[in-house]
Short mmCIF file of C-alpha atoms in Angstrom, two decimals:
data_model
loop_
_atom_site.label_atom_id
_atom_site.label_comp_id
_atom_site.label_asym_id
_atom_site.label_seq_id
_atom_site.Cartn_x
_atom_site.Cartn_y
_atom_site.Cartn_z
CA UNK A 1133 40.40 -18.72 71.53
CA UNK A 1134 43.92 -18.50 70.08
CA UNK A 1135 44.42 -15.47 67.76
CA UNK A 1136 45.99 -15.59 64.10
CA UNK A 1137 49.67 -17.14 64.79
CA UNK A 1138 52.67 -16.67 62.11
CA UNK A 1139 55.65 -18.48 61.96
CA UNK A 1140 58.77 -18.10 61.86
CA UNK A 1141 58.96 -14.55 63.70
CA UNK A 1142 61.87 -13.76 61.85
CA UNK A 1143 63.70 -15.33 58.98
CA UNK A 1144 67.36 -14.49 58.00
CA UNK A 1145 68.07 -16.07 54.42
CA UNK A 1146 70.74 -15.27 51.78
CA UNK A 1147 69.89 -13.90 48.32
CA UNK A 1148 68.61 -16.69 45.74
CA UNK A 1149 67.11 -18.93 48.19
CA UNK A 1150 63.50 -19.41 48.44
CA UNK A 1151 61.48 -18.87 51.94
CA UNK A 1152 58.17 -20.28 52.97
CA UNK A 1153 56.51 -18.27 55.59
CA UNK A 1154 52.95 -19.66 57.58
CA UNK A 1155 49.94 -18.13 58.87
CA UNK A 1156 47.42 -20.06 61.34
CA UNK A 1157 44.23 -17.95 60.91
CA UNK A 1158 41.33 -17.93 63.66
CA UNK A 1159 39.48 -21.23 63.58
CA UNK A 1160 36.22 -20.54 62.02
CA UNK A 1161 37.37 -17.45 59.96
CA UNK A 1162 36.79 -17.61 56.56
CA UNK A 1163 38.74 -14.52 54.70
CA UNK A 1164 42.63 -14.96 54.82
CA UNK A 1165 44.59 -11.70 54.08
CA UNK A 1166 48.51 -11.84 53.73
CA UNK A 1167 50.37 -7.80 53.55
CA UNK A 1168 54.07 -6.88 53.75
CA UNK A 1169 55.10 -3.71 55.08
CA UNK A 1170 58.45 -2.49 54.35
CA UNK A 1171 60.11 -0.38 56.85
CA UNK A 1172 58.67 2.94 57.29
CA UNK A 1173 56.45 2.53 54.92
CA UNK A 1174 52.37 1.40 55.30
CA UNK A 1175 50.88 -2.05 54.62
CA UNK A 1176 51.01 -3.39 50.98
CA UNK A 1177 48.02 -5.81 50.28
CA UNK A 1178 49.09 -9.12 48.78
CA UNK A 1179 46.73 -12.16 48.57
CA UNK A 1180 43.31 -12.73 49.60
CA UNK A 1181 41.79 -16.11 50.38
CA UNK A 1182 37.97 -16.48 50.64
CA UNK A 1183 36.25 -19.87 51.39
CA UNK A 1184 36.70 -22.58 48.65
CA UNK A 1185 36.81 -19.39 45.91
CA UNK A 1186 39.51 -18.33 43.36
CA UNK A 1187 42.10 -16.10 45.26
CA UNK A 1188 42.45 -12.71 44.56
CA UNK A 1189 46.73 -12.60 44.07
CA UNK A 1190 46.37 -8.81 42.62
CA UNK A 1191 48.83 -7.66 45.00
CA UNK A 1192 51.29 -9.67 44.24
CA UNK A 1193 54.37 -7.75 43.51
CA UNK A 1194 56.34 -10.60 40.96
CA UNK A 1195 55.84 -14.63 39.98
CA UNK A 1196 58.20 -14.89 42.29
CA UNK A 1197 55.66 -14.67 44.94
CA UNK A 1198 53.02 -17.61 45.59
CA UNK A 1199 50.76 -18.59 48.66
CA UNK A 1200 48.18 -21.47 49.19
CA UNK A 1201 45.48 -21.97 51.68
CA UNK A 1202 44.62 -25.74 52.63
CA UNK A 1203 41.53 -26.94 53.64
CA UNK A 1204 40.53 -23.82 54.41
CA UNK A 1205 42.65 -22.87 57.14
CA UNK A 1206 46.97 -22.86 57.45
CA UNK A 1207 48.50 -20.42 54.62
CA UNK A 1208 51.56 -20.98 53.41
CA UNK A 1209 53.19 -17.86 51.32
CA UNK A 1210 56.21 -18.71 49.54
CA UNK A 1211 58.87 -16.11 47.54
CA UNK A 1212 61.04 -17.93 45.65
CA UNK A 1213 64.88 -16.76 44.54
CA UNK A 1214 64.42 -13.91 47.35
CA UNK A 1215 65.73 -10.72 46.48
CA UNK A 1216 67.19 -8.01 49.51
CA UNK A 1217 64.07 -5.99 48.34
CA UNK A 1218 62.21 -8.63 49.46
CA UNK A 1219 62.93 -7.93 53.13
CA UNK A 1220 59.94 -6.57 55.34
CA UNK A 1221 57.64 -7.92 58.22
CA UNK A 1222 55.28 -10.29 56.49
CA UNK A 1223 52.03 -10.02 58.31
CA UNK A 1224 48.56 -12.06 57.61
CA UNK A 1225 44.92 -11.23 58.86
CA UNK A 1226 41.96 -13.41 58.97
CA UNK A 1227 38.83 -12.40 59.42
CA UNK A 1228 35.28 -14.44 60.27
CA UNK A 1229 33.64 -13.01 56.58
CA UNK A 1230 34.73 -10.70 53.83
CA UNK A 1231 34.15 -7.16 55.13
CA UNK A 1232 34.22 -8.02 58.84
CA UNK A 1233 37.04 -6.77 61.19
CA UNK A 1234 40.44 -8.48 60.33
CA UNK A 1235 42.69 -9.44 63.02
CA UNK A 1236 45.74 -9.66 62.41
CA UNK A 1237 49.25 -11.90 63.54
CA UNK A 1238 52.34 -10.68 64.68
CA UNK A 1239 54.19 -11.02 61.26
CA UNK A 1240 57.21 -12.59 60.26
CA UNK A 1241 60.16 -10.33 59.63
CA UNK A 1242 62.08 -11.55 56.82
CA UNK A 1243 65.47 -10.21 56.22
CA UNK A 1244 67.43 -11.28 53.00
CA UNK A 1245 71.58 -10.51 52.97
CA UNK B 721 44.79 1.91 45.79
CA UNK B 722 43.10 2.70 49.23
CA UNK B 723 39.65 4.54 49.02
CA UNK B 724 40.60 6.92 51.62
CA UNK B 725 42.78 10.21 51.91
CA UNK B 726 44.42 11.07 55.89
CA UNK B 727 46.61 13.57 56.91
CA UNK B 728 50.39 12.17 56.87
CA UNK B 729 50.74 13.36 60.36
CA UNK B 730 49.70 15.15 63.56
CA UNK B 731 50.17 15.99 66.71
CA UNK B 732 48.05 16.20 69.91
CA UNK B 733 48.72 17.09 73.54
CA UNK B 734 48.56 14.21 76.20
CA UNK B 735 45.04 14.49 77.60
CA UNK B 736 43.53 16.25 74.99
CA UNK B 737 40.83 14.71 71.80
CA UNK B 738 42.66 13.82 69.36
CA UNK B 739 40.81 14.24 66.04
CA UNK B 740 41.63 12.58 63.18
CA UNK B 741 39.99 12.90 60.05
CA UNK B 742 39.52 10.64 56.71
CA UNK B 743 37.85 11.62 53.29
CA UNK B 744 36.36 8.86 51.55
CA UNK B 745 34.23 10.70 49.00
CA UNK B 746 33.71 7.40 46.58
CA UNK B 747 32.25 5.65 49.38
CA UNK B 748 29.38 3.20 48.27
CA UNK B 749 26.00 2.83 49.85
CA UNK B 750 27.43 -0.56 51.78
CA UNK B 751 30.85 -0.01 52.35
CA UNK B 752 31.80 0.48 55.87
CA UNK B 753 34.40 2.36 57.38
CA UNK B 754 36.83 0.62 59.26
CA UNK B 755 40.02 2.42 61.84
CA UNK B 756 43.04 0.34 62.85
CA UNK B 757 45.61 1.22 64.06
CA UNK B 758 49.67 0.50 64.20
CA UNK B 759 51.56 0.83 67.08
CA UNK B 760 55.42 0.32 66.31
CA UNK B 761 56.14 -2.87 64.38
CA UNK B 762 53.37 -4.14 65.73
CA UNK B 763 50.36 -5.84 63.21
CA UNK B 764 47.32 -3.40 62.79
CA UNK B 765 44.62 -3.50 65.81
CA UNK B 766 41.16 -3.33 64.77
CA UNK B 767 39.50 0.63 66.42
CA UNK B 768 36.04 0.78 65.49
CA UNK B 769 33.82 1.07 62.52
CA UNK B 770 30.08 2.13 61.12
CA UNK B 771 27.91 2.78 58.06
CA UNK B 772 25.91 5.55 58.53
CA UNK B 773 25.48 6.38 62.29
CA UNK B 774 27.98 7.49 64.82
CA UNK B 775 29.49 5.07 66.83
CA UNK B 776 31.48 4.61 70.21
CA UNK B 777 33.33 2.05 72.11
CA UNK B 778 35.65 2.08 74.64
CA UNK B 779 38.86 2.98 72.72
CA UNK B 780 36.99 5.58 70.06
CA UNK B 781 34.27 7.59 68.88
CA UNK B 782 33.79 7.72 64.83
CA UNK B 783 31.74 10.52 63.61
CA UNK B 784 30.62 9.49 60.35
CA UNK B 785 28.99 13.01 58.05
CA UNK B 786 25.77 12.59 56.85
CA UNK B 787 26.56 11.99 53.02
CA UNK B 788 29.71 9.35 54.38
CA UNK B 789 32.08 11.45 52.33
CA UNK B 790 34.34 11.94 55.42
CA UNK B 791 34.49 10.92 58.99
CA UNK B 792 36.63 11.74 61.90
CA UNK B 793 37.91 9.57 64.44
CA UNK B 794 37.70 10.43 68.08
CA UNK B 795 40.55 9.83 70.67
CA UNK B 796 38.79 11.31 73.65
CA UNK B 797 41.80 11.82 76.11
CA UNK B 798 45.10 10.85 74.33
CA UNK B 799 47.77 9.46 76.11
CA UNK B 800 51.40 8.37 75.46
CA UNK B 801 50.26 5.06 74.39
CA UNK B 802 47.97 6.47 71.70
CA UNK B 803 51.02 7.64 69.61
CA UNK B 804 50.80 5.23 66.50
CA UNK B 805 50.02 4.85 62.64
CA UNK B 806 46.15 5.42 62.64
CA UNK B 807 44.75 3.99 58.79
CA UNK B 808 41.26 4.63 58.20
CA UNK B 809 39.94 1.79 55.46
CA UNK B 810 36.69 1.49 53.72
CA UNK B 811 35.51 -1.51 52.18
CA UNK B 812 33.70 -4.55 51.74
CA UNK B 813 36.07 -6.15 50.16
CA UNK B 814 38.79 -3.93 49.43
CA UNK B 815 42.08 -4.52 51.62
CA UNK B 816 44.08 -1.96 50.52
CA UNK B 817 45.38 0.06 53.86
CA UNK B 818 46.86 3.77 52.56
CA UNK B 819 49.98 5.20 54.35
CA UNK B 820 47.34 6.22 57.81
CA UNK B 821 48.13 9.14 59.33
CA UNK B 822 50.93 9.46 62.38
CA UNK B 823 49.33 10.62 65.14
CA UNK B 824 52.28 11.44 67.92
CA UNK B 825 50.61 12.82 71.49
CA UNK B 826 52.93 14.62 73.17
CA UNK B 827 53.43 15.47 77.28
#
């Protein structure tokens, strides 16, 4: 079937305004992962969605940063009042169980001017 | 913070096994070791992984010591393609990637 799917690919916003950015996992796949990855630099974990169960939002970086799973599936992670230090490819992973291998989408590359 | 410790970098001649190792010395008695790896701005693409024994597929080999404090992963005849970000991740639930080590295969 269809792998995990992100949208938009890239996003261009202005300083201030707030971005939503989506992430289609693998039907069936339970675990939802979101990372950034700044340029250069290696993945930085973010949020972690399991089943019906509490998120774990540990690596989120400010409150500026929020994400929600519905129904189990579609993730939505939004940054509100973006900053320019907010710019990196956004990428999310699902995976059929916690543990198992994650496969991951092609990202969203978020630029903020 | 990621489990794991990898060389920043290395280098390996087109053709040749490419080995690249990973310490993981707090490794647990169920934690797995998983290899990904990152090829440009691409996302991560899952490698291989085990628990105890040595496994192979048709991309890798992973050598995996016998007390699971380390393990090596095996690129048996590098090419151009290989040249990427490898990150070598153990968990069950831990999702933390470290900075991988750059392998670069050269002609």
């Amino acid at each position: 079937g269809a792998g995990v799917s992100q949208s938009p690919s890239n996003k261009v916003t202005e300083k201030g305004k707030d971005v939503e950015l989506r992430c289609d996992p693998i039907s069936g796949h339970t675990a939802l992962y979101w990372y950034r990855q700044s340029l250069g630099q290696g993945l930085e974990f973010l949020i972690y969605f399991q089943g019906n169960s509490a998120p774990d939002k540990s690596g989120l970086p400010s409150d500026r940063f929020s994400a929600e799973r519905t129904g189990g599936s579609v993730s939505t992670l939004t940054i509100q009042r973006t900053q320019q230090e907010d710019s990196a490819v956004y990428l999310c992973a699902s995976s059929s169980l916690p543990g198992d291998t994650q496969y991951f989408g092609p990202g969203t590359r978020l630029t903020v001017l | 913070d990621a489990k794991t410790t990898q060389p920043t970098s290395m280098d390996c001649a087109e053709g040749r096994a490419a080995n690249l190792p990973c310490n993981h010395s707090t490794i647990s008695g169920n934690e797995y070791v998983y290899w990904y790896r990152q090829i440009h701005s691409q996302g991560p693409q899952y490698i291989i992984h085990g628990l105890k024994n040595n496994e192979t597929n048709e991309m890798a080999s992973l050598i995996i010591t016998e007390d699971r404090k380390s393990s090596t992963l095996i690129l048996p005849h590098a090419t151009l393609r290989d040249s990427a970000v490898y990150y070598c991740i153990v968990r069950i639930n831990d999702m933390r990637f470290g900075a991988g080590t750059r392998l670069t295969v050269k002609p």
